[in-house]
Amino acid sequence: MSEDKLKTDEKPLKPTESSGWSALKALAEGFATTAKHLARKPITESYPEVKRQLPERSRARIVLTHDPDGRERCVACYLCSAVCPVSCISMQSAEQPNGRRYARWFRINFGRCIYCGLCEEACPTSAIQLTPDFENIQRDILTLVFEKKDLLVEGCGKDPSYNYYEHAGVTTDQRGKGEHASETPPVNVKSNLP
Amino acid sequence: MPKLTIDNREIQVPTGTKVIEAAERLGIMIPRFCFHPALGSVGACRVCAVAFTEGPVKGIQMSCMIDVQDGMVVSTTDAEAVDFRRHVIEWLMLHHPHDCPVCDEGGHCLLQDLTVAGNHGIRRYRGLKRTHNNQDLGPLVQHEMNRCIQCYRCSRFYQEFTGYRDLGVMGIGSRVYFGRSVSGVLESPFSGNLTDICPTGVYTDKPSRYFGRRWDYQRHPSLCLHCSLGCNLTASARYRRVVRHEARPNLEVNGHFLCDRGRYGYAYASAADRPRQAMAAGTPGTIADILTGAQEAIQRTVEQYGPGSVAVATSSRSSLETLALLKQACEQHGWTGPATTQTDRQALNQRTAVNCLRPELAVSLAADTEAHDVLVIGADPLNEAPMLALSLRQVQRSGGHVTVIDPRGVRLPFDFDHWAVHPSAMGAIVQALIQEIAGDGTAASTEFDVTRLARQLNASPRPSVICGTDILTSREIALAGDLAQALCRTHRVAGLFYVLTGANAFAAALTQSERVSMETVLDRIENGSVRLLVAVEQDLWREFPDRKRLQKALKRLDHLVLLDYVNSPLNHEVSYFIPTQPIYESGGHWINQEGRLQGASAVMAGGDTIEVTGGLDHPPRVFESHIPGSEQLAAWRALAALTEDHAKTVKAIQEETLRSALADFHPAVDTTSAQPTGQRIDLNAVSHAGVESTEGPVPVVNEASSDTVLLLLVDWTFGTETLSAMSPTLEKVEASPVAHMHPDTIASFGLAEGKPVTISVDARQLTVPVQADPRMAPGVMVIPRHHLLEWQIFGETRVIVKRSQLNADGV
């Protein structure tokens, strides 16, 4: 390797740039900025004292909502637990005597939840919804494991009208065969009319 | 062999293959709903459309309906074909309800998959949907007719494949309906297969209804233990509970199906009363302490009375691993046994069948369907091994003929010849057949046309002999072997198929070094030469045919060591109880009745189910590093720990012991080269010596006389086999126990049909209602070994009952 190749292209500093003058200028500019902000109103809010109203669709604590007629919406279809990337949702599905499928138990481990909202997107009945309530902090990690009774809330949440069993097509005490949305009455198989 | 091109790849397939199957061989799965390899083509769903671009057929055609021909060029990705299939999916979905979230098929639904694959995400149809009423089809299958796409798989399976008529298709046009004429329990013992073959959610599994989605289950290949056929299945478990069995296709054994006994018999593995706690004389202890206690007891007994005073008993539901370790332990330590059957007759039967099964004669269950003429001797297929009845149905469907020689009123879902022969006369008939077939027949004139049957078997392109081992004696079993050999001389292919008793009966027969049964062990306990009994996965309480004698004898023992996974009243009385793992937790190998060695994987880790630990409501809110109630060991591990000092805690030593035991087990059995579909063991290496001579006239056994009746205690499809009888689901479909007799026999003994009869043996009584069955042989009484009956009073499962022992109730 030749010696000139090792040489760098560094230029020597100009006398003006390395002078004390430029240092003083920078110092003054810094103080000026600080001084300007000292007089200005702060743009931050003091969080625990001031609580801002978060947008309705911000994603925090998960709840289970009710139908417009006040019954549990969740049919325990396992789609939320399947889509959950951290596997924090678990449940057991069962059938009620009236034909409705429901969650016998439903558990969300908020110690694990990353509030991604995929469960809400997957939910076919609008049962599981994320709320803006992000202040879900506990000292004991076990208290972050929410059971169904901790998750259920009054009302329909963000979806005020959807009632899954009006559309489902399966017989429950709510609707019989042929009584759901856009259904004709059950066919008579013993008829040979065209 | 025609050659065709599918998606630019050439393939040569046998004549008669459909294009859809040829594509499958290339790994191209053409969408299908109605096509099923076992049911064939019907062309109902139109979703397998492909484009034929060149060759003898042109245009868009259904690939399941076209036989391959030379020079065909097929494109599955042709734009027109893809568009056609997309439209088919859309119209199949027109009336489909909006119920996937509450449908159990969701997650493994073929319709769901193809709807997504066909890119049909948004419903364009705005009209009204056609609906159907559902039926209650009994406790096994849930019906939801709205989801139907009219593929006809269910009615083709139910009527054509299994031969039952109570479920079929009704209605016309868009009103086509699949179900029964009226709601009611499905009659077929194969009805559970509807849940497997339905491509959507019309038929779903009722016992596991809503329990979980396919993706949540732990699913592993397993085996059915409820008869000797060794059908392959996939077991699913969730939250430490076995929830479902599905048929696992094995074209050498069960094809694509399972019977309902195998499908719903799993409840014992997660039963709430399953013993999970090791106990010494009823006091719970850690499994290590109990093992040490049992080991010391064995040592003390051996020191005091010699090694022969320790006896070992096991049953034919134990895995090959367990049997191998037991055999090794008995050989090394000089213990008595292992006894693998209850009675001497059963031991001899098992042994004779295995020894008579020569490799050139043995046929698999699948090969049986290809037989042309089948002779069934002393077996009741539907009750003893239900899947065999399905095989025989296929024989009849393909133009073959089935003849059954059996004293019971055998019922099969198709037309067959039934010779209701008294058991004591069966040997003579089989012998006459052999002579007729060999051509030196001097057919004794009986009511049965032996000559015609012999001629029919002789003229058959492919005859097969099926022989039971439950109600017969070893002589008839050996004669059945001789009959198959006689046919073999005149045919290139003749089959011999024994139905054994118990999932691993074949391996159990190879385990017997001498003919030791529980009966012999009890003899030795009674004369004081056996002081300690180790019973491994052997439910003596339910299966030994003389309960009083058993209880008395067990009381004479110094120690009784019991290893099992089912609840039994004996568990609390024994000196040492060690809980073991069922097949779902231990896995293992089993040898089915044709000598096929098959493996099962462990499906789940054992432990108390969530119902137990969480008090039914929800899982417990405590976190532990171990699973509660999971201290059981696989039986072979417990045995290794019992027999080897160092093997108590070190798993590697247990495994080393197992390896050596399996290597020494039998020269015919090679577990190291096990294949996924199972392979037949080397039947040549099975000793064919020790088979009783069948020469000479049949000895006259005084079983048939006007003053006695021959009582047979038999197997039923549901309710008799130990493990499946514990299933609460099957309890709902099982028939209540009755004594079947020929109407003439009922009359001659002064009994009345429909009234109870009381049979007395040594001051013990069994009362059971009498039912007439004109299809039975006279002079025979048939009672099921039903779990609701205390039949364990006779000492044998084939006994002569005198007139004086029979009492019409109230007399």
PDB file of N, CA, C and O in Angstrom, chain B residues 347-408:
ATOM      1  N   ALA B 347     -57.022 -68.819  27.034  1.00  0.00           N
ATOM      2  CA  ALA B 347     -55.584 -68.846  26.793  1.00  0.00           C
ATOM      3  C   ALA B 347     -55.269 -69.778  25.638  1.00  0.00           C
ATOM      4  O   ALA B 347     -54.477 -69.456  24.751  1.00  0.00           O
ATOM      5  N   LEU B 348     -55.907 -70.937  25.641  1.00  0.00           N
ATOM      6  CA  LEU B 348     -55.661 -71.926  24.597  1.00  0.00           C
ATOM      7  C   LEU B 348     -56.170 -71.406  23.251  1.00  0.00           C
ATOM      8  O   LEU B 348     -55.507 -71.559  22.223  1.00  0.00           O
ATOM      9  N   ASN B 349     -57.345 -70.768  23.265  1.00  0.00           N
ATOM     10  CA  ASN B 349     -57.917 -70.212  22.032  1.00  0.00           C
ATOM     11  C   ASN B 349     -56.984 -69.175  21.415  1.00  0.00           C
ATOM     12  O   ASN B 349     -56.717 -69.194  20.222  1.00  0.00           O
ATOM     13  N   GLN B 350     -56.527 -68.264  22.280  1.00  0.00           N
ATOM     14  CA  GLN B 350     -55.657 -67.180  21.829  1.00  0.00           C
ATOM     15  C   GLN B 350     -54.403 -67.772  21.179  1.00  0.00           C
ATOM     16  O   GLN B 350     -54.014 -67.397  20.079  1.00  0.00           O
ATOM     17  N   ARG B 351     -53.830 -68.717  21.882  1.00  0.00           N
ATOM     18  CA  ARG B 351     -52.594 -69.341  21.442  1.00  0.00           C
ATOM     19  C   ARG B 351     -52.808 -70.093  20.127  1.00  0.00           C
ATOM     20  O   ARG B 351     -52.014 -69.990  19.196  1.00  0.00           O
ATOM     21  N   THR B 352     -53.912 -70.835  20.058  1.00  0.00           N
ATOM     22  CA  THR B 352     -54.181 -71.627  18.853  1.00  0.00           C
ATOM     23  C   THR B 352     -54.357 -70.721  17.643  1.00  0.00           C
ATOM     24  O   THR B 352     -53.794 -70.982  16.582  1.00  0.00           O
ATOM     25  N   ALA B 353     -55.130 -69.651  17.806  1.00  0.00           N
ATOM     26  CA  ALA B 353     -55.382 -68.748  16.678  1.00  0.00           C
ATOM     27  C   ALA B 353     -54.074 -68.169  16.163  1.00  0.00           C
ATOM     28  O   ALA B 353     -53.819 -68.144  14.961  1.00  0.00           O
ATOM     29  N   VAL B 354     -53.220 -67.719  17.087  1.00  0.00           N
ATOM     30  CA  VAL B 354     -51.961 -67.101  16.666  1.00  0.00           C
ATOM     31  C   VAL B 354     -51.076 -68.135  15.973  1.00  0.00           C
ATOM     32  O   VAL B 354     -50.440 -67.854  14.956  1.00  0.00           O
ATOM     33  N   ASN B 355     -51.074 -69.340  16.500  1.00  0.00           N
ATOM     34  CA  ASN B 355     -50.220 -70.362  15.896  1.00  0.00           C
ATOM     35  C   ASN B 355     -50.737 -70.836  14.535  1.00  0.00           C
ATOM     36  O   ASN B 355     -49.959 -71.259  13.691  1.00  0.00           O
ATOM     37  N   CYS B 356     -52.051 -70.791  14.341  1.00  0.00           N
ATOM     38  CA  CYS B 356     -52.618 -71.257  13.068  1.00  0.00           C
ATOM     39  C   CYS B 356     -52.497 -70.224  11.966  1.00  0.00           C
ATOM     40  O   CYS B 356     -52.713 -70.528  10.804  1.00  0.00           O
ATOM     41  N   LEU B 357     -52.217 -68.981  12.348  1.00  0.00           N
ATOM     42  CA  LEU B 357     -52.229 -67.901  11.356  1.00  0.00           C
ATOM     43  C   LEU B 357     -50.911 -67.913  10.595  1.00  0.00           C
ATOM     44  O   LEU B 357     -49.945 -67.282  10.997  1.00  0.00           O
ATOM     45  N   ARG B 358     -50.881 -68.638   9.497  1.00  0.00           N
ATOM     46  CA  ARG B 358     -49.660 -68.693   8.703  1.00  0.00           C
ATOM     47  C   ARG B 358     -49.577 -67.484   7.781  1.00  0.00           C
ATOM     48  O   ARG B 358     -50.603 -66.959   7.352  1.00  0.00           O
ATOM     49  N   PRO B 359     -48.349 -67.035   7.487  1.00  0.00           N
ATOM     50  CA  PRO B 359     -48.202 -65.787   6.726  1.00  0.00           C
ATOM     51  C   PRO B 359     -48.868 -65.827   5.359  1.00  0.00           C
ATOM     52  O   PRO B 359     -49.363 -64.804   4.878  1.00  0.00           O
ATOM     53  N   GLU B 360     -48.899 -66.989   4.715  1.00  0.00           N
ATOM     54  CA  GLU B 360     -49.482 -67.024   3.371  1.00  0.00           C
ATOM     55  C   GLU B 360     -51.008 -66.933   3.434  1.00  0.00           C
ATOM     56  O   GLU B 360     -51.661 -66.652   2.433  1.00  0.00           O
ATOM     57  N   LEU B 361     -51.583 -67.159   4.616  1.00  0.00           N
ATOM     58  CA  LEU B 361     -53.041 -67.127   4.740  1.00  0.00           C
ATOM     59  C   LEU B 361     -53.558 -65.816   5.313  1.00  0.00           C
ATOM     60  O   LEU B 361     -54.679 -65.405   5.019  1.00  0.00           O
ATOM     61  N   ALA B 362     -52.740 -65.171   6.157  1.00  0.00           N
ATOM     62  CA  ALA B 362     -53.224 -63.999   6.893  1.00  0.00           C
ATOM     63  C   ALA B 362     -53.654 -62.892   5.932  1.00  0.00           C
ATOM     64  O   ALA B 362     -52.954 -62.597   4.965  1.00  0.00           O
ATOM     65  N   VAL B 363     -54.808 -62.320   6.181  1.00  0.00           N
ATOM     66  CA  VAL B 363     -55.257 -61.172   5.395  1.00  0.00           C
ATOM     67  C   VAL B 363     -55.572 -60.028   6.345  1.00  0.00           C
ATOM     68  O   VAL B 363     -55.923 -60.243   7.502  1.00  0.00           O
ATOM     69  N   SER B 364     -55.436 -58.806   5.830  1.00  0.00           N
ATOM     70  CA  SER B 364     -55.760 -57.650   6.646  1.00  0.00           C
ATOM     71  C   SER B 364     -57.252 -57.368   6.528  1.00  0.00           C
ATOM     72  O   SER B 364     -57.938 -57.922   5.670  1.00  0.00           O
ATOM     73  N   LEU B 365     -57.733 -56.484   7.378  1.00  0.00           N
ATOM     74  CA  LEU B 365     -59.145 -56.114   7.356  1.00  0.00           C
ATOM     75  C   LEU B 365     -59.506 -55.514   5.997  1.00  0.00           C
ATOM     76  O   LEU B 365     -60.574 -55.765   5.447  1.00  0.00           O
ATOM     77  N   ALA B 366     -58.592 -54.718   5.435  1.00  0.00           N
ATOM     78  CA  ALA B 366     -58.866 -54.095   4.142  1.00  0.00           C
ATOM     79  C   ALA B 366     -58.883 -55.152   3.044  1.00  0.00           C
ATOM     80  O   ALA B 366     -59.728 -55.107   2.147  1.00  0.00           O
ATOM     81  N   ALA B 367     -57.956 -56.106   3.124  1.00  0.00           N
ATOM     82  CA  ALA B 367     -57.914 -57.147   2.094  1.00  0.00           C
ATOM     83  C   ALA B 367     -59.157 -58.016   2.151  1.00  0.00           C
ATOM     84  O   ALA B 367     -59.570 -58.592   1.150  1.00  0.00           O
ATOM     85  N   ASP B 368     -59.763 -58.094   3.347  1.00  0.00           N
ATOM     86  CA  ASP B 368     -60.983 -58.869   3.499  1.00  0.00           C
ATOM     87  C   ASP B 368     -62.116 -58.327   2.628  1.00  0.00           C
ATOM     88  O   ASP B 368     -62.958 -59.084   2.163  1.00  0.00           O
ATOM     89  N   THR B 369     -62.119 -57.004   2.414  1.00  0.00           N
ATOM     90  CA  THR B 369     -63.191 -56.427   1.603  1.00  0.00           C
ATOM     91  C   THR B 369     -63.075 -56.882   0.156  1.00  0.00           C
ATOM     92  O   THR B 369     -64.035 -56.821  -0.593  1.00  0.00           O
ATOM     93  N   GLU B 370     -61.873 -57.309  -0.239  1.00  0.00           N
ATOM     94  CA  GLU B 370     -61.685 -57.734  -1.629  1.00  0.00           C
ATOM     95  C   GLU B 370     -61.975 -59.212  -1.813  1.00  0.00           C
ATOM     96  O   GLU B 370     -61.954 -59.719  -2.929  1.00  0.00           O
ATOM     97  N   ALA B 371     -62.226 -59.917  -0.707  1.00  0.00           N
ATOM     98  CA  ALA B 371     -62.550 -61.336  -0.822  1.00  0.00           C
ATOM     99  C   ALA B 371     -63.868 -61.480  -1.567  1.00  0.00           C
ATOM    100  O   ALA B 371     -64.672 -60.551  -1.642  1.00  0.00           O
ATOM    101  N   HIS B 372     -64.094 -62.657  -2.132  1.00  0.00           N
ATOM    102  CA  HIS B 372     -65.319 -62.825  -2.896  1.00  0.00           C
ATOM    103  C   HIS B 372     -66.354 -63.615  -2.109  1.00  0.00           C
ATOM    104  O   HIS B 372     -67.517 -63.244  -2.046  1.00  0.00           O
ATOM    105  N   ASP B 373     -65.925 -64.708  -1.514  1.00  0.00           N
ATOM    106  CA  ASP B 373     -66.851 -65.482  -0.705  1.00  0.00           C
ATOM    107  C   ASP B 373     -66.245 -65.624   0.680  1.00  0.00           C
ATOM    108  O   ASP B 373     -65.092 -66.022   0.816  1.00  0.00           O
ATOM    109  N   VAL B 374     -67.029 -65.292   1.680  1.00  0.00           N
ATOM    110  CA  VAL B 374     -66.496 -65.293   3.038  1.00  0.00           C
ATOM    111  C   VAL B 374     -67.309 -66.252   3.893  1.00  0.00           C
ATOM    112  O   VAL B 374     -68.544 -66.244   3.857  1.00  0.00           O
ATOM    113  N   LEU B 375     -66.600 -67.081   4.643  1.00  0.00           N
ATOM    114  CA  LEU B 375     -67.247 -67.965   5.592  1.00  0.00           C
ATOM    115  C   LEU B 375     -66.863 -67.498   6.994  1.00  0.00           C
ATOM    116  O   LEU B 375     -65.673 -67.421   7.323  1.00  0.00           O
ATOM    117  N   VAL B 376     -67.855 -67.140   7.786  1.00  0.00           N
ATOM    118  CA  VAL B 376     -67.595 -66.673   9.153  1.00  0.00           C
ATOM    119  C   VAL B 376     -67.959 -67.808  10.108  1.00  0.00           C
ATOM    120  O   VAL B 376     -69.085 -68.309  10.075  1.00  0.00           O
ATOM    121  N   ILE B 377     -66.992 -68.219  10.914  1.00  0.00           N
ATOM    122  CA  ILE B 377     -67.235 -69.327  11.832  1.00  0.00           C
ATOM    123  C   ILE B 377     -67.164 -68.828  13.270  1.00  0.00           C
ATOM    124  O   ILE B 377     -66.123 -68.323  13.709  1.00  0.00           O
ATOM    125  N   GLY B 378     -68.234 -68.934  13.994  1.00  0.00           N
ATOM    126  CA  GLY B 378     -68.230 -68.629  15.424  1.00  0.00           C
ATOM    127  C   GLY B 378     -67.844 -67.202  15.743  1.00  0.00           C
ATOM    128  O   GLY B 378     -67.173 -66.938  16.736  1.00  0.00           O
ATOM    129  N   ALA B 379     -68.252 -66.283  14.895  1.00  0.00           N
ATOM    130  CA  ALA B 379     -67.987 -64.872  15.188  1.00  0.00           C
ATOM    131  C   ALA B 379     -69.250 -64.078  14.883  1.00  0.00           C
ATOM    132  O   ALA B 379     -69.993 -64.413  13.976  1.00  0.00           O
ATOM    133  N   ASP B 380     -69.470 -63.056  15.660  1.00  0.00           N
ATOM    134  CA  ASP B 380     -70.618 -62.172  15.460  1.00  0.00           C
ATOM    135  C   ASP B 380     -70.040 -60.796  15.142  1.00  0.00           C
ATOM    136  O   ASP B 380     -69.803 -59.992  16.038  1.00  0.00           O
ATOM    137  N   PRO B 381     -69.755 -60.516  13.870  1.00  0.00           N
ATOM    138  CA  PRO B 381     -68.949 -59.336  13.525  1.00  0.00           C
ATOM    139  C   PRO B 381     -69.448 -58.039  14.140  1.00  0.00           C
ATOM    140  O   PRO B 381     -68.668 -57.293  14.736  1.00  0.00           O
ATOM    141  N   LEU B 382     -70.745 -57.783  14.028  1.00  0.00           N
ATOM    142  CA  LEU B 382     -71.251 -56.497  14.486  1.00  0.00           C
ATOM    143  C   LEU B 382     -71.052 -56.320  15.988  1.00  0.00           C
ATOM    144  O   LEU B 382     -70.883 -55.211  16.479  1.00  0.00           O
ATOM    145  N   ASN B 383     -71.070 -57.402  16.735  1.00  0.00           N
ATOM    146  CA  ASN B 383     -70.937 -57.295  18.183  1.00  0.00           C
ATOM    147  C   ASN B 383     -69.503 -57.446  18.665  1.00  0.00           C
ATOM    148  O   ASN B 383     -69.119 -56.853  19.663  1.00  0.00           O
ATOM    149  N   GLU B 384     -68.721 -58.264  17.999  1.00  0.00           N
ATOM    150  CA  GLU B 384     -67.366 -58.528  18.507  1.00  0.00           C
ATOM    151  C   GLU B 384     -66.344 -57.567  17.922  1.00  0.00           C
ATOM    152  O   GLU B 384     -65.406 -57.162  18.606  1.00  0.00           O
ATOM    153  N   ALA B 385     -66.478 -57.236  16.645  1.00  0.00           N
ATOM    154  CA  ALA B 385     -65.532 -56.342  15.981  1.00  0.00           C
ATOM    155  C   ALA B 385     -66.302 -55.599  14.902  1.00  0.00           C
ATOM    156  O   ALA B 385     -66.293 -55.998  13.741  1.00  0.00           O
ATOM    157  N   PRO B 386     -67.009 -54.514  15.274  1.00  0.00           N
ATOM    158  CA  PRO B 386     -67.967 -53.895  14.339  1.00  0.00           C
ATOM    159  C   PRO B 386     -67.394 -53.546  12.969  1.00  0.00           C
ATOM    160  O   PRO B 386     -68.090 -53.668  11.970  1.00  0.00           O
ATOM    161  N   MET B 387     -66.137 -53.111  12.919  1.00  0.00           N
ATOM    162  CA  MET B 387     -65.609 -52.706  11.613  1.00  0.00           C
ATOM    163  C   MET B 387     -65.500 -53.884  10.648  1.00  0.00           C
ATOM    164  O   MET B 387     -65.457 -53.703   9.433  1.00  0.00           O
ATOM    165  N   LEU B 388     -65.461 -55.096  11.190  1.00  0.00           N
ATOM    166  CA  LEU B 388     -65.434 -56.277  10.334  1.00  0.00           C
ATOM    167  C   LEU B 388     -66.747 -56.393   9.569  1.00  0.00           C
ATOM    168  O   LEU B 388     -66.771 -56.786   8.397  1.00  0.00           O
ATOM    169  N   ALA B 389     -67.851 -56.024  10.226  1.00  0.00           N
ATOM    170  CA  ALA B 389     -69.144 -56.071   9.552  1.00  0.00           C
ATOM    171  C   ALA B 389     -69.158 -55.106   8.367  1.00  0.00           C
ATOM    172  O   ALA B 389     -69.742 -55.390   7.322  1.00  0.00           O
ATOM    173  N   LEU B 390     -68.482 -53.979   8.520  1.00  0.00           N
ATOM    174  CA  LEU B 390     -68.402 -53.007   7.431  1.00  0.00           C
ATOM    175  C   LEU B 390     -67.586 -53.579   6.266  1.00  0.00           C
ATOM    176  O   LEU B 390     -67.919 -53.375   5.098  1.00  0.00           O
ATOM    177  N   SER B 391     -66.527 -54.330   6.606  1.00  0.00           N
ATOM    178  CA  SER B 391     -65.733 -54.991   5.569  1.00  0.00           C
ATOM    179  C   SER B 391     -66.566 -56.016   4.825  1.00  0.00           C
ATOM    180  O   SER B 391     -66.509 -56.104   3.596  1.00  0.00           O
ATOM    181  N   LEU B 392     -67.352 -56.812   5.602  1.00  0.00           N
ATOM    182  CA  LEU B 392     -68.171 -57.846   4.981  1.00  0.00           C
ATOM    183  C   LEU B 392     -69.252 -57.223   4.097  1.00  0.00           C
ATOM    184  O   LEU B 392     -69.617 -57.773   3.069  1.00  0.00           O
ATOM    185  N   ARG B 393     -69.756 -56.079   4.513  1.00  0.00           N
ATOM    186  CA  ARG B 393     -70.736 -55.366   3.706  1.00  0.00           C
ATOM    187  C   ARG B 393     -70.144 -55.036   2.329  1.00  0.00           C
ATOM    188  O   ARG B 393     -70.821 -55.135   1.306  1.00  0.00           O
ATOM    189  N   GLN B 394     -68.857 -54.668   2.297  1.00  0.00           N
ATOM    190  CA  GLN B 394     -68.224 -54.347   1.014  1.00  0.00           C
ATOM    191  C   GLN B 394     -68.077 -55.599   0.168  1.00  0.00           C
ATOM    192  O   GLN B 394     -68.152 -55.542  -1.060  1.00  0.00           O
ATOM    193  N   VAL B 395     -67.842 -56.751   0.826  1.00  0.00           N
ATOM    194  CA  VAL B 395     -67.771 -58.016   0.083  1.00  0.00           C
ATOM    195  C   VAL B 395     -69.096 -58.251  -0.620  1.00  0.00           C
ATOM    196  O   VAL B 395     -69.161 -58.564  -1.804  1.00  0.00           O
ATOM    197  N   GLN B 396     -70.185 -58.057   0.142  1.00  0.00           N
ATOM    198  CA  GLN B 396     -71.515 -58.305  -0.410  1.00  0.00           C
ATOM    199  C   GLN B 396     -71.835 -57.296  -1.515  1.00  0.00           C
ATOM    200  O   GLN B 396     -72.424 -57.635  -2.530  1.00  0.00           O
ATOM    201  N   ARG B 397     -71.394 -56.028  -1.326  1.00  0.00           N
ATOM    202  CA  ARG B 397     -71.670 -54.999  -2.335  1.00  0.00           C
ATOM    203  C   ARG B 397     -70.983 -55.308  -3.654  1.00  0.00           C
ATOM    204  O   ARG B 397     -71.487 -54.989  -4.721  1.00  0.00           O
ATOM    205  N   SER B 398     -69.788 -55.908  -3.563  1.00  0.00           N
ATOM    206  CA  SER B 398     -69.063 -56.165  -4.813  1.00  0.00           C
ATOM    207  C   SER B 398     -69.430 -57.531  -5.379  1.00  0.00           C
ATOM    208  O   SER B 398     -68.704 -58.094  -6.177  1.00  0.00           O
ATOM    209  N   GLY B 399     -70.551 -58.085  -4.931  1.00  0.00           N
ATOM    210  CA  GLY B 399     -71.061 -59.305  -5.550  1.00  0.00           C
ATOM    211  C   GLY B 399     -70.647 -60.577  -4.840  1.00  0.00           C
ATOM    212  O   GLY B 399     -70.947 -61.673  -5.312  1.00  0.00           O
ATOM    213  N   GLY B 400     -69.935 -60.464  -3.718  1.00  0.00           N
ATOM    214  CA  GLY B 400     -69.515 -61.661  -2.981  1.00  0.00           C
ATOM    215  C   GLY B 400     -70.640 -62.207  -2.124  1.00  0.00           C
ATOM    216  O   GLY B 400     -71.740 -61.650  -2.069  1.00  0.00           O
ATOM    217  N   HIS B 401     -70.341 -63.279  -1.433  1.00  0.00           N
ATOM    218  CA  HIS B 401     -71.365 -63.925  -0.629  1.00  0.00           C
ATOM    219  C   HIS B 401     -70.807 -64.226   0.757  1.00  0.00           C
ATOM    220  O   HIS B 401     -69.688 -64.680   0.889  1.00  0.00           O
ATOM    221  N   VAL B 402     -71.617 -63.958   1.774  1.00  0.00           N
ATOM    222  CA  VAL B 402     -71.170 -64.176   3.142  1.00  0.00           C
ATOM    223  C   VAL B 402     -72.034 -65.254   3.782  1.00  0.00           C
ATOM    224  O   VAL B 402     -73.260 -65.193   3.720  1.00  0.00           O
ATOM    225  N   THR B 403     -71.393 -66.263   4.365  1.00  0.00           N
ATOM    226  CA  THR B 403     -72.102 -67.297   5.106  1.00  0.00           C
ATOM    227  C   THR B 403     -71.594 -67.280   6.542  1.00  0.00           C
ATOM    228  O   THR B 403     -70.388 -67.248   6.762  1.00  0.00           O
ATOM    229  N   VAL B 404     -72.511 -67.256   7.490  1.00  0.00           N
ATOM    230  CA  VAL B 404     -72.118 -67.217   8.895  1.00  0.00           C
ATOM    231  C   VAL B 404     -72.563 -68.512   9.567  1.00  0.00           C
ATOM    232  O   VAL B 404     -73.742 -68.871   9.485  1.00  0.00           O
ATOM    233  N   ILE B 405     -71.623 -69.213  10.195  1.00  0.00           N
ATOM    234  CA  ILE B 405     -71.965 -70.399  10.981  1.00  0.00           C
ATOM    235  C   ILE B 405     -71.793 -70.014  12.438  1.00  0.00           C
ATOM    236  O   ILE B 405     -70.664 -69.859  12.916  1.00  0.00           O
ATOM    237  N   ASP B 406     -72.891 -69.771  13.111  1.00  0.00           N
ATOM    238  CA  ASP B 406     -72.791 -69.297  14.494  1.00  0.00           C
ATOM    239  C   ASP B 406     -74.100 -69.601  15.217  1.00  0.00           C
ATOM    240  O   ASP B 406     -75.169 -69.495  14.628  1.00  0.00           O
ATOM    241  N   PRO B 407     -74.024 -69.991  16.493  1.00  0.00           N
ATOM    242  CA  PRO B 407     -75.260 -70.287  17.215  1.00  0.00           C
ATOM    243  C   PRO B 407     -76.084 -69.048  17.549  1.00  0.00           C
ATOM    244  O   PRO B 407     -77.273 -69.148  17.820  1.00  0.00           O
ATOM    245  N   ARG B 408     -75.450 -67.879  17.578  1.00  0.00           N
ATOM    246  CA  ARG B 408     -76.183 -66.666  17.948  1.00  0.00           C
ATOM    247  C   ARG B 408     -77.051 -66.191  16.804  1.00  0.00           C
ATOM    248  O   ARG B 408     -76.828 -66.551  15.653  1.00  0.00           O
TER     249      ARG B 408
END
